[in-house]
Coordinates of C-alpha atoms and ligand atoms in Angstrom, one line a residue:
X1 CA -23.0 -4.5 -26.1
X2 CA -25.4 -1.7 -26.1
X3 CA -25.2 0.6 -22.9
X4 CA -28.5 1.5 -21.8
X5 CA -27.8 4.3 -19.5
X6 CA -25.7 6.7 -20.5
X7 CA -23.6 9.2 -18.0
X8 CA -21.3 11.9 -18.4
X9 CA -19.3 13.0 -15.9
X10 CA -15.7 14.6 -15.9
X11 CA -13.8 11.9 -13.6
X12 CA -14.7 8.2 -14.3
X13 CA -12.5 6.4 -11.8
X14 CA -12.1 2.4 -12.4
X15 CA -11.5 0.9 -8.7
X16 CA -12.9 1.9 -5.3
X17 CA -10.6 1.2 -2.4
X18 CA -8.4 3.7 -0.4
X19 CA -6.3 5.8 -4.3
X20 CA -9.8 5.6 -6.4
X21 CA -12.2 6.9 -3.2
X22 CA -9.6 9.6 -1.4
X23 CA -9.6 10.8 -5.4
X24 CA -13.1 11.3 -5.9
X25 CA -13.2 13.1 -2.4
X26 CA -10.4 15.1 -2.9
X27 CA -12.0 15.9 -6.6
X28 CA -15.5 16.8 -4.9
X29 CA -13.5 19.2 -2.5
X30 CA -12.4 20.8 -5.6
X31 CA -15.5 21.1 -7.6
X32 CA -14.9 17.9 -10.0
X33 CA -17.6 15.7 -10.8
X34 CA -16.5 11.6 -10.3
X35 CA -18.0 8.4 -10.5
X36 CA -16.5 5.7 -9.4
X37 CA -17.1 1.6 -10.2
X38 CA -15.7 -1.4 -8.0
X39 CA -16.0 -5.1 -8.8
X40 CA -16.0 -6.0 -5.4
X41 CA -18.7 -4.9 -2.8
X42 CA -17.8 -3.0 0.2
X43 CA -18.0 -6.0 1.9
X44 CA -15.2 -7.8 0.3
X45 CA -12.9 -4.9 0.4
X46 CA -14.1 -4.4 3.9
X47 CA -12.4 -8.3 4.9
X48 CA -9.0 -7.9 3.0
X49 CA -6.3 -7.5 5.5
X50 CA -3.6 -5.1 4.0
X51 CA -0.9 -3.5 5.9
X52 CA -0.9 -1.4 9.2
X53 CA 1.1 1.8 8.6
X54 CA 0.4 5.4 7.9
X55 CA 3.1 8.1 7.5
X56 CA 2.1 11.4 8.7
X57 CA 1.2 13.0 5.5
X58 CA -1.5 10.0 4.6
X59 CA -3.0 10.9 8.3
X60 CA -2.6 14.4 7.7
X61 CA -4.8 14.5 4.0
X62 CA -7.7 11.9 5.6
X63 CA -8.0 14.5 8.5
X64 CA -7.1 18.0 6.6
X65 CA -9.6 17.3 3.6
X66 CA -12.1 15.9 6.4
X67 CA -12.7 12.7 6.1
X68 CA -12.9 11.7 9.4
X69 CA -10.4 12.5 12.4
X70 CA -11.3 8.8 13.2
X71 CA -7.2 8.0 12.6
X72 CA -6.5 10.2 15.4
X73 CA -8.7 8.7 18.2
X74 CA -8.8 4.7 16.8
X75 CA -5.0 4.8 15.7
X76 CA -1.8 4.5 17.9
X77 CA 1.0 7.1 17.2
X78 CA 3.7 5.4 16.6
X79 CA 7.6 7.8 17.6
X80 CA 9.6 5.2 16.1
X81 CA 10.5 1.3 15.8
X82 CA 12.7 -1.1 17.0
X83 CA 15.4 -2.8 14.6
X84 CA 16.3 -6.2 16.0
X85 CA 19.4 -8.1 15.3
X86 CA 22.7 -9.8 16.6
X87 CA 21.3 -10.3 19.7
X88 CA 19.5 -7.4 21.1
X89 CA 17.4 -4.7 19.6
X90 CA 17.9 -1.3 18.7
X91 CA 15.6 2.0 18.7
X92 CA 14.9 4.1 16.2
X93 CA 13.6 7.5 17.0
X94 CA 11.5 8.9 14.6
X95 CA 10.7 11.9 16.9
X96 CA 14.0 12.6 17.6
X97 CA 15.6 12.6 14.4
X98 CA 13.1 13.9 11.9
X99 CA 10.5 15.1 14.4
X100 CA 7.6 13.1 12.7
X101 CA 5.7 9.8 13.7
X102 CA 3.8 7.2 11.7
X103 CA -0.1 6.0 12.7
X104 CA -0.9 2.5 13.2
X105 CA -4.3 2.0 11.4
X106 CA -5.3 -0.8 9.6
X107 CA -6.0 0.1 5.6
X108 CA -9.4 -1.7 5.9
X109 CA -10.3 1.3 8.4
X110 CA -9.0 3.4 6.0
X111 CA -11.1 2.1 3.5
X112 CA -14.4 2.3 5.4
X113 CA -13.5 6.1 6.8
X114 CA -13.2 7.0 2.6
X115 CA -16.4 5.0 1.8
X116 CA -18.5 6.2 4.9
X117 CA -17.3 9.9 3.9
X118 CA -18.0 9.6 0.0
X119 CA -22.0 8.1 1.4
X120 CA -22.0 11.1 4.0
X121 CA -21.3 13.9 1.0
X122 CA -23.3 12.4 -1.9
X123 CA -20.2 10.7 -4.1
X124 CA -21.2 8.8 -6.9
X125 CA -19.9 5.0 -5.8
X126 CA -21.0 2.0 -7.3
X127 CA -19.9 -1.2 -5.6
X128 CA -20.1 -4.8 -6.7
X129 CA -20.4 -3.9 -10.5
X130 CA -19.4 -6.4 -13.4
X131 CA -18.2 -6.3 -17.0
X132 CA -16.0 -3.4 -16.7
X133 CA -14.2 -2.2 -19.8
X134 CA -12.5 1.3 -21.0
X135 CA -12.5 2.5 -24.3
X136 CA -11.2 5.5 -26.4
X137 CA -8.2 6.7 -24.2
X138 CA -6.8 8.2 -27.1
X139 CA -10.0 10.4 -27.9
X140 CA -11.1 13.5 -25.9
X141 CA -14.2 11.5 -24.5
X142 CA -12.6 8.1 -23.5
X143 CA -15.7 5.8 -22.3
X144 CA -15.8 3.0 -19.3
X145 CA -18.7 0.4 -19.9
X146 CA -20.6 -1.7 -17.0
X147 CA -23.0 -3.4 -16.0
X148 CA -24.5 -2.4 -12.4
X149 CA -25.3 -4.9 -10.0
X150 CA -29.1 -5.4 -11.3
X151 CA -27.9 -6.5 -14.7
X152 CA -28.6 -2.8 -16.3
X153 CA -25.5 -2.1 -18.8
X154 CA -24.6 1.3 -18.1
X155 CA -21.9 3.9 -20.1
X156 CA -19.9 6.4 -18.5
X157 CA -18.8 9.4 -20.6
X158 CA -15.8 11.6 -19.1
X159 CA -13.1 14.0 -19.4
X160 CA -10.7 11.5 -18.1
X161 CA -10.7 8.0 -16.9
X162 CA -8.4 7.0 -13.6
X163 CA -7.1 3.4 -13.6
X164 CA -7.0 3.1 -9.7
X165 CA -8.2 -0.9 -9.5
X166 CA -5.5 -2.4 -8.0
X167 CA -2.5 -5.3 -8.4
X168 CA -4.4 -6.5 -11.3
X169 CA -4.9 -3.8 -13.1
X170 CA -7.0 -4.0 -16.2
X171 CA -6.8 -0.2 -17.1
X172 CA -3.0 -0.6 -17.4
X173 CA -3.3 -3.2 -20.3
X174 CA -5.3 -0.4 -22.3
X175 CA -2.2 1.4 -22.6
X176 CA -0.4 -0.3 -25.9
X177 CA 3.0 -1.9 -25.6
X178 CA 4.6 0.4 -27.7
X179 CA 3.9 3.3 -25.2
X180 CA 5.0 1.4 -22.1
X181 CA 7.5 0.3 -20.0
X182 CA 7.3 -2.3 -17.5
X183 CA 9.4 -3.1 -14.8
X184 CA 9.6 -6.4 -12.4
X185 CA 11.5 -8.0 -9.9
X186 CA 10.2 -11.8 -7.9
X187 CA 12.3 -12.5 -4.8
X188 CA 12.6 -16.1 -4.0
X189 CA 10.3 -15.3 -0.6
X190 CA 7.2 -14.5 0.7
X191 CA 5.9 -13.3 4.5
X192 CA 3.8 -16.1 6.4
X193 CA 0.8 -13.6 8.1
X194 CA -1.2 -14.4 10.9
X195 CA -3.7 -12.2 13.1
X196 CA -3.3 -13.6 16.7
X197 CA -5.7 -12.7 19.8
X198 CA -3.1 -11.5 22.4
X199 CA -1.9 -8.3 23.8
X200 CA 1.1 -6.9 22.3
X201 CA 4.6 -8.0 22.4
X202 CA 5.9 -4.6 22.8
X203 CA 4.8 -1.2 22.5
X204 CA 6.3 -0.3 18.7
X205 CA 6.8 -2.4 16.0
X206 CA 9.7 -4.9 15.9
X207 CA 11.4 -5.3 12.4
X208 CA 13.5 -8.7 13.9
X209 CA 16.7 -10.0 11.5
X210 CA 17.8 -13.4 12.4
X211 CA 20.0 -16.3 10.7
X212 CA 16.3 -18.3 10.8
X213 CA 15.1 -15.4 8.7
X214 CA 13.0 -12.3 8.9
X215 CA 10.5 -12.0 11.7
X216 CA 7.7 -8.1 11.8
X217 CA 5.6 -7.9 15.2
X218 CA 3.1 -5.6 14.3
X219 CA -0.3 -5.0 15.9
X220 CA -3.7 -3.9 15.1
X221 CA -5.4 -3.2 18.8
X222 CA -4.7 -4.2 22.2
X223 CA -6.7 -7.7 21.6
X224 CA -5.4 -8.1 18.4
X225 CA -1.7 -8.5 16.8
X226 CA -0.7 -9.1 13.3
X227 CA 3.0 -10.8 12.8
X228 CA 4.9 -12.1 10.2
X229 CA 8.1 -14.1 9.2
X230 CA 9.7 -14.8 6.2
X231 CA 8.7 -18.1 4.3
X232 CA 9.0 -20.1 1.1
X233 CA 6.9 -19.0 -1.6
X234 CA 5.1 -22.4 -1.9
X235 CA 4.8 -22.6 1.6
X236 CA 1.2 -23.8 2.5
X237 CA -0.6 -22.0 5.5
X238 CA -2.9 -25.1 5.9
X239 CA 0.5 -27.2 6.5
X240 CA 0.9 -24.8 9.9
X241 CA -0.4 -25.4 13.2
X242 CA -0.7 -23.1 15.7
X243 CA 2.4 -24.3 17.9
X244 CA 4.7 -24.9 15.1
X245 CA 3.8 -21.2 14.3
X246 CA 5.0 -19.9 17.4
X247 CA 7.8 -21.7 18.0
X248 CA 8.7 -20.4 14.1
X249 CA 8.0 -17.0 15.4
X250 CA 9.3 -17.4 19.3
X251 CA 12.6 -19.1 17.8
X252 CA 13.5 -16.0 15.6
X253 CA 12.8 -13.6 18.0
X254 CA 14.3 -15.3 20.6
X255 CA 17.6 -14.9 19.0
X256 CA 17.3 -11.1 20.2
X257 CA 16.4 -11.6 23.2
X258 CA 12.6 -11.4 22.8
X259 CA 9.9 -13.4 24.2
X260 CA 6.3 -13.1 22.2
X261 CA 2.7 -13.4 24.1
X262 CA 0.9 -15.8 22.1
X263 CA -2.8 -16.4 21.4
X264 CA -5.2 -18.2 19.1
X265 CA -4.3 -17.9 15.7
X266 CA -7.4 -16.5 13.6
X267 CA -6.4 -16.2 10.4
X268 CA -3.3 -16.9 8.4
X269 CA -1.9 -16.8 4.6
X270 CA 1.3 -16.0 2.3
X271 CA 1.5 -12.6 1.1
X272 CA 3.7 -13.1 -2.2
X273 CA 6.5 -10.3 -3.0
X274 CA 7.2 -8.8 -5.8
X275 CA 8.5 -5.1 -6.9
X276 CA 6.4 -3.9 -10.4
X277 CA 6.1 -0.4 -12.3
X278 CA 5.1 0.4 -15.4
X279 CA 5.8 3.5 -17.2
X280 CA 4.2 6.0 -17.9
X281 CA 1.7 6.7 -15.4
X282 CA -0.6 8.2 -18.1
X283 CA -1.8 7.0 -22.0
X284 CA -4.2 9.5 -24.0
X285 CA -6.5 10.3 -21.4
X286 CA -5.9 7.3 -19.0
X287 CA -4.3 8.0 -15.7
X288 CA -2.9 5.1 -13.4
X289 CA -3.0 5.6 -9.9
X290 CA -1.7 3.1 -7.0
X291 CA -1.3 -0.4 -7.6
X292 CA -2.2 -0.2 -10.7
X293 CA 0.6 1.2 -11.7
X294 CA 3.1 0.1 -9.3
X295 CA 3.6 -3.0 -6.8
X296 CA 6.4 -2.9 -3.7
X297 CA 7.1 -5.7 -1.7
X298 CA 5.4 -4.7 2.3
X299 CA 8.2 -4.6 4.4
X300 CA 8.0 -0.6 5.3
X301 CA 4.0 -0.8 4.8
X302 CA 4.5 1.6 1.3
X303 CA 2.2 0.1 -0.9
X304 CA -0.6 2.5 0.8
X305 CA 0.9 5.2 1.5
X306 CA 2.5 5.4 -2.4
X307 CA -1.0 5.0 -3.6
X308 CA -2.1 7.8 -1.5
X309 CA 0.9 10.3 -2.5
X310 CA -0.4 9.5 -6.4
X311 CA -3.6 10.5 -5.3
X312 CA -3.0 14.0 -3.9
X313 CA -0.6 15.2 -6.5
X314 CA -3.1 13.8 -9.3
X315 CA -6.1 15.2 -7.7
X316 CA -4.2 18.9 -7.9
X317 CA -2.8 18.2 -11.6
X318 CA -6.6 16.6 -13.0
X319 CA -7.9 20.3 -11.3
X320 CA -6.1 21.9 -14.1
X321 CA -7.6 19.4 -16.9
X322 CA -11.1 19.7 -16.3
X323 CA -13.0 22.2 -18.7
X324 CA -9.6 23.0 -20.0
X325 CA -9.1 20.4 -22.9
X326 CA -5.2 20.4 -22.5
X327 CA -4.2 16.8 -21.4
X328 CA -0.9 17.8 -20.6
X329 CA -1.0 18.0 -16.8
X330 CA -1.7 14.4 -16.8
X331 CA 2.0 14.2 -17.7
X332 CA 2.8 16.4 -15.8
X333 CA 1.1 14.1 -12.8
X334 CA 3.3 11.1 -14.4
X335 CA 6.4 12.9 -13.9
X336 CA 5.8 13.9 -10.3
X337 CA 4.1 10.9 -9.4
X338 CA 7.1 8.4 -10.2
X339 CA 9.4 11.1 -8.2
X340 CA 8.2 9.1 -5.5
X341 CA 7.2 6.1 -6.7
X342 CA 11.1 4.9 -7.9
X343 CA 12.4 6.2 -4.2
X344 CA 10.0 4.2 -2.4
X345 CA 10.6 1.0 -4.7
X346 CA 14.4 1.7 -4.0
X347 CA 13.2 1.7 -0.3
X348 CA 11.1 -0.5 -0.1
X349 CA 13.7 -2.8 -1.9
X350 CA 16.5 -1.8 0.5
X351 CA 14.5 -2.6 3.6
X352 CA 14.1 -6.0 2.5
X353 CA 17.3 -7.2 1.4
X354 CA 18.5 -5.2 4.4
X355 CA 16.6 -7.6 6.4
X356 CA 15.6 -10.7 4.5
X357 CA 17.8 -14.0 4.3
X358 CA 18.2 -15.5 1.4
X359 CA 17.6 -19.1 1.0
X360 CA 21.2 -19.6 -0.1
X361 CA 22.6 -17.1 2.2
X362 CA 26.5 -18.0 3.7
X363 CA 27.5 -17.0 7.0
X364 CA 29.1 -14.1 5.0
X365 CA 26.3 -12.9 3.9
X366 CA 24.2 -13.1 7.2
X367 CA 27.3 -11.0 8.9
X368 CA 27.5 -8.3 6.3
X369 CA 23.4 -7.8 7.0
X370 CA 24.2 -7.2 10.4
X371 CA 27.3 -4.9 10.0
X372 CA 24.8 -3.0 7.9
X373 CA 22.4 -2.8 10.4
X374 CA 25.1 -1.9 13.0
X375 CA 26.2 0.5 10.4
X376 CA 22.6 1.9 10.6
X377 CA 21.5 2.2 13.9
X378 CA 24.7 3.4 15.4
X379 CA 25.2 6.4 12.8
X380 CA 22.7 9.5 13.5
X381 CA 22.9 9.9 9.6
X382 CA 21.8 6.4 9.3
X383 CA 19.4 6.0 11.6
X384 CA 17.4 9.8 9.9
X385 CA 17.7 8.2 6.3
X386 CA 15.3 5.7 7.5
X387 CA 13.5 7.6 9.7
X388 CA 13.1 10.2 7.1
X389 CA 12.1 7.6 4.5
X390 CA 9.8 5.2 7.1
X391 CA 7.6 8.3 7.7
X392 CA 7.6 9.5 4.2
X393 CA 9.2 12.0 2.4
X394 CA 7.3 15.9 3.1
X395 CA 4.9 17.0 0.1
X396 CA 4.6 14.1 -1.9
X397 CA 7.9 14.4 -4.0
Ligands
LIG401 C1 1.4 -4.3 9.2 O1 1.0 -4.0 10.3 O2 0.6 -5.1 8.5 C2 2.7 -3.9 8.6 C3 3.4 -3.1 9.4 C4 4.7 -2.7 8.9 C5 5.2 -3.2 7.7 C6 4.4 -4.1 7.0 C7 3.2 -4.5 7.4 O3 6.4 -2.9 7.3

């Protein structure tokens, strides 16, 4: 293909939702040129319901490097959560034992804060692109070829190319085998979603064990709620009406002695699980950031947050590469990125067996669960390793 417009620029960023755009913002703080290219429009990114959650740092960066302060007035503060199982719930104080708290804002409005900010200070952004291919990693001027949405082929020239496009990550293929290592692990469940239109169930988030299986109340405003509850893989939303939802949902919470205020059901689907990284975070002059290079499975609402931690300590090592010609912070970012990412995946992990039954579970196995828990939520050092953890680790180590 021959490109007919030619750019150079010092960032070329693959992938615009929350890790590629709080990048090229952070970058245009700093004095780094970016442009970034998305195969979906804003549109599409703008109707994919993702998790809820934001630990304090992720508010703290979208309000610090101005963005918008909209997290603080649209978000709920959130002091801590309730663990429910063998019959009752239990608190956990986020305030009291580690003296932070996590934000309940949707990623969508994450999204749109990031893309609203990049239109409001001039970022390069192009949305809705097709054909999009990286090339020459291993040089000093690796290349990332498009075509915009007009049908004009267009080349990118950089410093650096950023592989921040998501689950399905095509930049992470350009790194060859012999220089990677991946890492997987399938669980034999999945979460059934749904967004109801009710008032909430309770005032925090409800992370419910039961011998039925896992149950999360979460919200998104005071009209809206988002649940979920643990489900077969192959498990068909369409198969579900609206009752036998509830009395899924009522029945496992109802085991701790909660009772859940039901609405109409608009939207529902299976969110599959699945743990993934792939080492390392950087080839030639190809960085990964977010999904792209890693995958947790939701319970704990990581998957985010992670992304965003890659960001900020990329942003500050990619400062040092530009106009420097020494790659080497980029592994440098690879080191101190997966710091973080391999404690999350253990937590992220942890939470969910913690909580999950397994299809072949014994009545052993559903005890032990809740002697854990017990374990947990009765110990003060318990119950501050997963506060600590749930509102994320300070400085993104
Ligand atoms: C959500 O609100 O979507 C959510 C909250 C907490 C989780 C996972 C998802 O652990």
């Amino acid at each position: 293909m021959t490109a007919t417009t030619r750019t150079r620029t010092q960032v070329a960023v693959v992938g615009a939702g929350p890790a590629g755009l709080l990048l090229t913002h952070l970058l245009a703080r700093a004095g780094v040129e970016s442009v970034a290219v998305e195969v979906r429009s804003r549109r599409e990114i703008e109707e994919t319901h993702r998790a809820g959650i934001l630990e304090q740092e992720s508010v703290d960066v979208l309000v610090e490097s101005g963005v918008s302060d909209r997290v603080l007035r649209d978000g709920y503060r959130h002091d801590g959560i309730e663990l429910a199982f063998g019959g009752t719930g239990h608190r956990i104080d986020f305030q009291g034992l580690v003296g932070a708290s996590t934000q309940l804002y949707p990623q969508t409005d994450v999204f749109v804060d990031l893309a609203d900010a990049r239109a409001r200070d001039g970022g390069d952004v192009r949305f809705g692109v097709t054909e999009v291919s990286v090339h020459d990693v291993e040089s000093e001027t690796p290349r990332v070829l498009f075509t915009d949405p007009d049908g004009v082929a267009h080349e990118l020239v950089a410093d650096v190319v950023v592989g921040a496009d998501g689950s399905r990550s095509h930049c992470r293929a350009q790194v060859p085998e012999t220089a990677r290592r991946q890492y997987f692990r399938e669980y034999p469940f999945a979460w059934f979603g749904i967004l109801t239109e009710a008032p909430p169930s309770a005032p925090e988030l409800i992370y419910n064990h039961s011998p039925q299986g896992f149950a999360l109340i979460s919200s998104r405003t005071e009209t809206l709620q988002r649940m979920y509850f643990q489900c077969d893989p192959a498990e068909n939303p369409d198969d579900w009406s609206d009752d036998r939802i509830w009395s899924e949902l009522q029945g496992r919470l109802g085991a701790n002695g909660y009772t859940l205020k039901e609405g109409p059901i608009t939207s529902r689907s299976v969110l599959p699980f699945r743990s993934f990284v792939q080492e390392p975070m950087h080839h030639g002059r190809l960085v990964l950031a977010g999904d792209a290079a890693h995958t947790v499975p939701p319970t704990g609402a990581k998957g985010l947050n992670l992304a965003l931690a890659d960001v900020r300590v990329l942003a500050e090592e990619l400062e040092r590469v530009i106009g420097k010609g020494d790659a080497a912070p980029l592994e440098t970012y690879s080191e101190r990125a997966l710091g973080r990412v391999w404690k999350t995946q253990h937590f992220s992990y942890w939470m969910t067996t913690m909580l999950h039954t397994l299809p072949d579970a014994s009545p052993f196995d559903v005890r032990r669960q809740e002697g854990e828990l017990a374990l947990l939520s009765s110990s003060v050092a318990g119950s501050t390793y997963l506060a600590e953890a749930y509102t994320g680790w300070p400085g993104a180590r």
